[in-house]
PDB file of C-alpha atoms in Angstrom:
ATOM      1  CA  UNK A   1       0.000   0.000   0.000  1.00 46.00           C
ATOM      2  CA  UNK A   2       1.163   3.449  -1.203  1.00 53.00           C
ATOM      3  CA  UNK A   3       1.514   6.069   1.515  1.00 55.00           C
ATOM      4  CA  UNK A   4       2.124   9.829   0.683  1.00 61.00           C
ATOM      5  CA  UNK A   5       3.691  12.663   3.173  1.00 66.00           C
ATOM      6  CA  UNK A   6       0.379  14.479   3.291  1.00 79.00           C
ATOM      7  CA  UNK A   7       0.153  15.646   7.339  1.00 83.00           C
ATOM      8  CA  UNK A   8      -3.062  16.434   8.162  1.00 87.00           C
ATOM      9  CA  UNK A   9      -4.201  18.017  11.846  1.00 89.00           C
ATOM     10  CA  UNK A  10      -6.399  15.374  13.459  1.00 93.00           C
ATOM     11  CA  UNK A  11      -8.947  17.232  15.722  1.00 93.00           C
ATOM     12  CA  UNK A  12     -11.340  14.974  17.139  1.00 95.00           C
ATOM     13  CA  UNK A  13     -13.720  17.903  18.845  1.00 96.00           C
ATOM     14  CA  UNK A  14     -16.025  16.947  21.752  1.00 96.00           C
ATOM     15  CA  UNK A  15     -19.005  17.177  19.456  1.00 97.00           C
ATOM     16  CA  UNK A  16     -17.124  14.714  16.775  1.00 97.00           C
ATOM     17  CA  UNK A  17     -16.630  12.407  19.094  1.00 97.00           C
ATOM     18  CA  UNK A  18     -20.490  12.943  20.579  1.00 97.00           C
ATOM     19  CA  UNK A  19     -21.706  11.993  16.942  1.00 97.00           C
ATOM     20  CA  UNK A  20     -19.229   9.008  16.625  1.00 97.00           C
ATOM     21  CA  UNK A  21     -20.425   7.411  19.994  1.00 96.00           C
ATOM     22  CA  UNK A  22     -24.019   8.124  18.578  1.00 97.00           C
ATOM     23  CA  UNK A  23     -23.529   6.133  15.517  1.00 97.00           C
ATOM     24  CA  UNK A  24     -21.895   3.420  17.155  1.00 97.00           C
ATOM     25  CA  UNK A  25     -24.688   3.172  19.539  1.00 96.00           C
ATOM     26  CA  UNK A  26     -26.581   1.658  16.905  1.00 96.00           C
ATOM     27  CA  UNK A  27     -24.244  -1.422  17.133  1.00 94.00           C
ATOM     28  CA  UNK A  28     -23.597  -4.256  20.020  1.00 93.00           C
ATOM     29  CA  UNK A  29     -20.216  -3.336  21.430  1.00 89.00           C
ATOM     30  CA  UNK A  30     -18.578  -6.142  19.769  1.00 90.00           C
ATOM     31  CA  UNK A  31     -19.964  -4.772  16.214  1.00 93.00           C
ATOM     32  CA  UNK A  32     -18.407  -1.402  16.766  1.00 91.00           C
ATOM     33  CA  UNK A  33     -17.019  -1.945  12.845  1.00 95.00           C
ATOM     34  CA  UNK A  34     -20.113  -1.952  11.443  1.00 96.00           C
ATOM     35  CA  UNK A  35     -20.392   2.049  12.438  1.00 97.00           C
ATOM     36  CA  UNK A  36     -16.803   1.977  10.148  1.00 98.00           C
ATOM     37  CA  UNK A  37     -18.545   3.780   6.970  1.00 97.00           C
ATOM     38  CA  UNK A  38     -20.490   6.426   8.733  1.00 97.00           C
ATOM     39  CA  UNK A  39     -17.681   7.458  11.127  1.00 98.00           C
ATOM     40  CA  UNK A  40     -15.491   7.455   8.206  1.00 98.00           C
ATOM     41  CA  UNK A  41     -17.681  10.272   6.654  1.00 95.00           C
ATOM     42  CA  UNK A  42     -18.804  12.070   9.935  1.00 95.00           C
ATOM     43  CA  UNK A  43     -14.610  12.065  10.262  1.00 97.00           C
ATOM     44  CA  UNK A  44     -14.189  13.195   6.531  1.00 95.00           C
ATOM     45  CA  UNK A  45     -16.458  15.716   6.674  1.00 91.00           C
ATOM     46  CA  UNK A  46     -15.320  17.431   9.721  1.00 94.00           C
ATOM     47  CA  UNK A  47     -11.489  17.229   8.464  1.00 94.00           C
ATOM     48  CA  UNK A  48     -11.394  19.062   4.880  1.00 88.00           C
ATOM     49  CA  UNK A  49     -12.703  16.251   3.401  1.00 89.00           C
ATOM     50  CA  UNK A  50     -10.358  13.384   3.587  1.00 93.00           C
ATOM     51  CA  UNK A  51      -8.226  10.775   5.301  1.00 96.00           C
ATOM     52  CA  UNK A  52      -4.691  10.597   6.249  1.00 95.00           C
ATOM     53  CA  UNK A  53      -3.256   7.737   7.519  1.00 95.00           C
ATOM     54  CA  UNK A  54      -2.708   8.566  10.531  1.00 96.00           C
ATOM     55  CA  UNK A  55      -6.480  10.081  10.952  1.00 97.00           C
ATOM     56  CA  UNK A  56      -7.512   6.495   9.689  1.00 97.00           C
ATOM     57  CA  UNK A  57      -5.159   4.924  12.510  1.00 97.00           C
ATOM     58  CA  UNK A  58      -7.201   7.156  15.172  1.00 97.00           C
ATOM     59  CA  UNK A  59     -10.843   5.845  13.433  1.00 98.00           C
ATOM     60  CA  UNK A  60      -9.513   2.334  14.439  1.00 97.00           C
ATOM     61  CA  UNK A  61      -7.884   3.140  17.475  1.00 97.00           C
ATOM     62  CA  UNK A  62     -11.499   4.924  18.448  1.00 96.00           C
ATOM     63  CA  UNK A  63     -13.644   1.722  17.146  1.00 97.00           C
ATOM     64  CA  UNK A  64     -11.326  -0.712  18.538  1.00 95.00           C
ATOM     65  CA  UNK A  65     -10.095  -2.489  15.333  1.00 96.00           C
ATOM     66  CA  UNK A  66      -7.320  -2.558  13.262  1.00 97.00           C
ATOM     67  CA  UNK A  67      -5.657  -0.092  11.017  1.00 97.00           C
ATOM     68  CA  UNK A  68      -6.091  -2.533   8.082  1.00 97.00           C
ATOM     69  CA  UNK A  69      -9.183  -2.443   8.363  1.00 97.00           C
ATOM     70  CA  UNK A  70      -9.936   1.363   8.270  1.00 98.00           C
ATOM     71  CA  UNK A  71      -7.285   1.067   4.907  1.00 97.00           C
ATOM     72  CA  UNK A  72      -9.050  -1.449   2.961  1.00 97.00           C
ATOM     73  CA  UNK A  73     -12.745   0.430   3.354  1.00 97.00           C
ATOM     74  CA  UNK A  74     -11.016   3.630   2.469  1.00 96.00           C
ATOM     75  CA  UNK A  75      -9.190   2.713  -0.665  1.00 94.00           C
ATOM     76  CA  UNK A  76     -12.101   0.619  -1.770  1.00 93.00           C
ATOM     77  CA  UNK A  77     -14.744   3.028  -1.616  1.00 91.00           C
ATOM     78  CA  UNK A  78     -13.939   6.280  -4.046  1.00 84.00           C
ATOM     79  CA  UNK A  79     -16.123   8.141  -1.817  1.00 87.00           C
ATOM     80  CA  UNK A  80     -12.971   8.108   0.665  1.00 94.00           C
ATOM     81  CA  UNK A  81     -10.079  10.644   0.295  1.00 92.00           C
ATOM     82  CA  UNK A  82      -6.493   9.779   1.379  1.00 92.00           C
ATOM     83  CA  UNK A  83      -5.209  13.316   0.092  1.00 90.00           C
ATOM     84  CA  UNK A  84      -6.015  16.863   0.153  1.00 90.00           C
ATOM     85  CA  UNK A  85      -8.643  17.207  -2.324  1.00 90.00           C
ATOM     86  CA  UNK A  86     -10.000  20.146  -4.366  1.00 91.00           C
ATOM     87  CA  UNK A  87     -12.942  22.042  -2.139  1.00 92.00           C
ATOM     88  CA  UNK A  88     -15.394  20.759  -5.495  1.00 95.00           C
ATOM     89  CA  UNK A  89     -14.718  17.699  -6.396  1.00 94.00           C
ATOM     90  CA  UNK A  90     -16.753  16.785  -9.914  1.00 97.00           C
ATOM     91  CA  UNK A  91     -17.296  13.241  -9.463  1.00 95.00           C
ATOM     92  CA  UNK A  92     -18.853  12.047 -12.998  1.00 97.00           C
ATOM     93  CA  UNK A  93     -20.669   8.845 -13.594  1.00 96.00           C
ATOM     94  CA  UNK A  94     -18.275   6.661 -15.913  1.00 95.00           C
ATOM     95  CA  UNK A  95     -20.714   3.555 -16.492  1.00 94.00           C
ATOM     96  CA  UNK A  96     -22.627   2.473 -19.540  1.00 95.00           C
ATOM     97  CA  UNK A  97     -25.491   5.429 -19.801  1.00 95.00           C
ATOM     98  CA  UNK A  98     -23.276   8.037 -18.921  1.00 95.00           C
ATOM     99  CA  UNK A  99     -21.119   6.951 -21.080  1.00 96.00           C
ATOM    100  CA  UNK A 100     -23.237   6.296 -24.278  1.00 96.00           C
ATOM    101  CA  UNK A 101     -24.907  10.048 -23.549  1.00 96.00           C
ATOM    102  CA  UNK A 102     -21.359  11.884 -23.767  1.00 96.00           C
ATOM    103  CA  UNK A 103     -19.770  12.262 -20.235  1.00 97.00           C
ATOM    104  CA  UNK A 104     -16.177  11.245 -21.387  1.00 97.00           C
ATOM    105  CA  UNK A 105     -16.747  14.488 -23.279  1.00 97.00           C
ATOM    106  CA  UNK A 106     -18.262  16.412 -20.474  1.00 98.00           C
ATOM    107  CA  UNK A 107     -15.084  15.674 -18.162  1.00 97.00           C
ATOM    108  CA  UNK A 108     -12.517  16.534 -21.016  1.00 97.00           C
ATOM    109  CA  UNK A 109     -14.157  19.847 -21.525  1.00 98.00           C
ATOM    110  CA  UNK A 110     -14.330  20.660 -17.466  1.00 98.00           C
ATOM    111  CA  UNK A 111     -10.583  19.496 -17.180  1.00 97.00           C
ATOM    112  CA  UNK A 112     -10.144  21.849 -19.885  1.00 97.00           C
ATOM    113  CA  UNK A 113     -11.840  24.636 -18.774  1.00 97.00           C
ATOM    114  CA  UNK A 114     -10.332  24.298 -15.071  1.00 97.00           C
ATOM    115  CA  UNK A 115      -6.656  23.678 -16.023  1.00 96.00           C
ATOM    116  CA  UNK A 116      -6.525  20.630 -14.776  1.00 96.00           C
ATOM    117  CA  UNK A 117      -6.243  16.590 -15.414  1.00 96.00           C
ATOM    118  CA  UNK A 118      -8.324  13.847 -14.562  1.00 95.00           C
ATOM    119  CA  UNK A 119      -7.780  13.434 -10.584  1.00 91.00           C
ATOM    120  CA  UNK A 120      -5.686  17.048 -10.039  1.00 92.00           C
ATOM    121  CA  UNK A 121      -6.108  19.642  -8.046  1.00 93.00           C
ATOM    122  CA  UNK A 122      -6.625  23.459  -9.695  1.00 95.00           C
ATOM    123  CA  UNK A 123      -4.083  26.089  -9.255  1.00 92.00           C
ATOM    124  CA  UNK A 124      -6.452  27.771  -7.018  1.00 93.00           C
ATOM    125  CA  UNK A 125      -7.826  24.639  -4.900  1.00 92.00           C
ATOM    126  CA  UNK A 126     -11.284  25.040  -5.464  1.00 95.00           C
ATOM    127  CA  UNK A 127     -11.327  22.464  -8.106  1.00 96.00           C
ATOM    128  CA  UNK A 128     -11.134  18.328  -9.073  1.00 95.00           C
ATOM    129  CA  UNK A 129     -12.384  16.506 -12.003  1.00 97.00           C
ATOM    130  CA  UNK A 130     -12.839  13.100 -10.916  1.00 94.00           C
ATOM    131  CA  UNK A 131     -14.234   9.387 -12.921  1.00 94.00           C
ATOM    132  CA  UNK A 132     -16.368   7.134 -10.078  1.00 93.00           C
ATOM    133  CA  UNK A 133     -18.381   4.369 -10.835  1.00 90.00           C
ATOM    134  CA  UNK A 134     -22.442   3.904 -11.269  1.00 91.00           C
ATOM    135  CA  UNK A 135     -24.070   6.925  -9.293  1.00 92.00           C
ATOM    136  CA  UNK A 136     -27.567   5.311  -9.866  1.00 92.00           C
ATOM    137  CA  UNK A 137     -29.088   7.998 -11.718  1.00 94.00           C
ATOM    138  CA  UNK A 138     -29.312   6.239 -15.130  1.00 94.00           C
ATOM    139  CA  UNK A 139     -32.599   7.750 -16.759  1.00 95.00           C
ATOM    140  CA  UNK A 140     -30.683  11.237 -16.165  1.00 96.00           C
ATOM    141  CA  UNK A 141     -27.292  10.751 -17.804  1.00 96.00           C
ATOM    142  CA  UNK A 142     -24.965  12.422 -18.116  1.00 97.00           C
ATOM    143  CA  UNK A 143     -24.202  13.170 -14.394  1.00 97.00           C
ATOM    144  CA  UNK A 144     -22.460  14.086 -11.563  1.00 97.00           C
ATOM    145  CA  UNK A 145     -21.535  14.537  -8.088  1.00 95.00           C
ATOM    146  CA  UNK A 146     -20.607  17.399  -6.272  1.00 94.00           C
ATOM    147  CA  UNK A 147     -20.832  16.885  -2.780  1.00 89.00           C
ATOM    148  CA  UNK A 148     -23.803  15.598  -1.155  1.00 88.00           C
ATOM    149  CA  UNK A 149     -26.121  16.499  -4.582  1.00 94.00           C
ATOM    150  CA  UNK A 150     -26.492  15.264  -7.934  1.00 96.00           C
ATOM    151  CA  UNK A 151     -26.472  17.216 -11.031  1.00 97.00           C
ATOM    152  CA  UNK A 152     -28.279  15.302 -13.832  1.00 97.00           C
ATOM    153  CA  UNK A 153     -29.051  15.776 -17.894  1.00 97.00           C
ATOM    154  CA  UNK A 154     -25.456  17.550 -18.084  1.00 97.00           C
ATOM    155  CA  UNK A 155     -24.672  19.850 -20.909  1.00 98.00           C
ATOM    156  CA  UNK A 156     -21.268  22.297 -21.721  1.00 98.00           C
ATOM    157  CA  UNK A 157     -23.600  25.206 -20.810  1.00 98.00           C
ATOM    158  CA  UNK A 158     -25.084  23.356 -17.664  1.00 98.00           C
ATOM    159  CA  UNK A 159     -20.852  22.661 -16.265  1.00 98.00           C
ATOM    160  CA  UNK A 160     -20.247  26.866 -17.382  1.00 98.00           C
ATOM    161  CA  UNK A 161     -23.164  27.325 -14.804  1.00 98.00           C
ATOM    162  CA  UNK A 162     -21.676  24.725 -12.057  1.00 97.00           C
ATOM    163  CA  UNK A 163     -18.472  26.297 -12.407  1.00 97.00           C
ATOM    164  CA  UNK A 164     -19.499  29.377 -12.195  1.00 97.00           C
ATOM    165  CA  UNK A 165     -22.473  28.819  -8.842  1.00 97.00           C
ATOM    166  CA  UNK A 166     -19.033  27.646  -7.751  1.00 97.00           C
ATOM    167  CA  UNK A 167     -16.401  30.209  -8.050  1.00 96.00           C
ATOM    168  CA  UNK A 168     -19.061  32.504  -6.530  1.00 96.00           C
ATOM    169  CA  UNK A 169     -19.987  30.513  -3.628  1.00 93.00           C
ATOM    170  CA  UNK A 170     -23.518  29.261  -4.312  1.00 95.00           C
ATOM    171  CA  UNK A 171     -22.883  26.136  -4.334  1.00 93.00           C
ATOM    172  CA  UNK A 172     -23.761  23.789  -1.134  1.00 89.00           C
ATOM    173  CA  UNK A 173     -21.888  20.547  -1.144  1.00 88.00           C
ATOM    174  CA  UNK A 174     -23.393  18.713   2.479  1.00 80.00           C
ATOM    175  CA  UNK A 175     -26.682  17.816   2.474  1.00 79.00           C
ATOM    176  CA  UNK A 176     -26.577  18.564   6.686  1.00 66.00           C
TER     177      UNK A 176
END
């Protein structure tokens, strides 16, 4: 497994840790993983929006399993970042209908517009083109994901406007 130098303040706040031993009250004490995928976001969320290593090593310590385990459910999941990410991440549907209605497109003319590759950062840090897997929105190809919120039926002028909301601040990414 690939680890980078990224350091990353870990700042488990009183009310963090209220909501962590909240969702893990859902669980008998001995099934204190299961509560692994919502602490992970409640933990991304609250931390710029990903997941060092050693901020993955503190989820385990706090649940009471191993490291490995925290590291195989975040590099599985793309939802999961294990480096600073832009503050919008564009996460476009890559499967069959997005596909077959022109989002390869779509993402080569955002990179374009922002300066940026598939999976980089903008100059400025506001912005990341990323390529996930099946969002479940099929009957509104092409899409995305920004944040917590779908944007669906994608056109050139419809990413200008994103962009745009964006830069000026209108956009809300949690859904909180």
């Amino acid at each position: 497994m690939e680890k980078h130098n990224f350091k990353q303040e870990i700042n488990i706040t009183p009310e963090l840790m209220a909501r962590i031993n909240e969702l893990t009250s859902h669980y008998p004490e001995d099934k204190r993983k299961s509560a692994l995928i919502p602490v992970l976001h409640e933990v991304q969320d609250a931390h710029d929006h990903w997941l060092s290593y050693e901020l993955q090593d503190k989820v385990a310590e706090i649940l009471g399993i191993l490291p490995v385990e925290v590291y195989e459910v975040v590099s599985f999941y793309t939802m999961f970042n294990r480096r600073p990410i832009g503050k919008y991440m564009f996460e476009f549907c890559q499967t069959s209908c997005c596909v077959t209605r022109g989002v390869e497109n779509l993402m080569d003319y955002t990179c374009e517009k922002l300066g940026v590759k598939i999976g980089e950062t903008s100059a400025d840090g506001l912005f990341e083109v990323r390529g996930v897997e099946c969002l479940g929105a099929c009957g509104y190809a092409p899409m995305l994901q920004l944040g917590d919120f779908y944007h669906e039926n994608l056109t050139k002028e419809k990413v200008d406007q994103l962009i745009d909301d964006c830069k000026a601040g209108k956009v809300t990414l949690l859904d909180k």
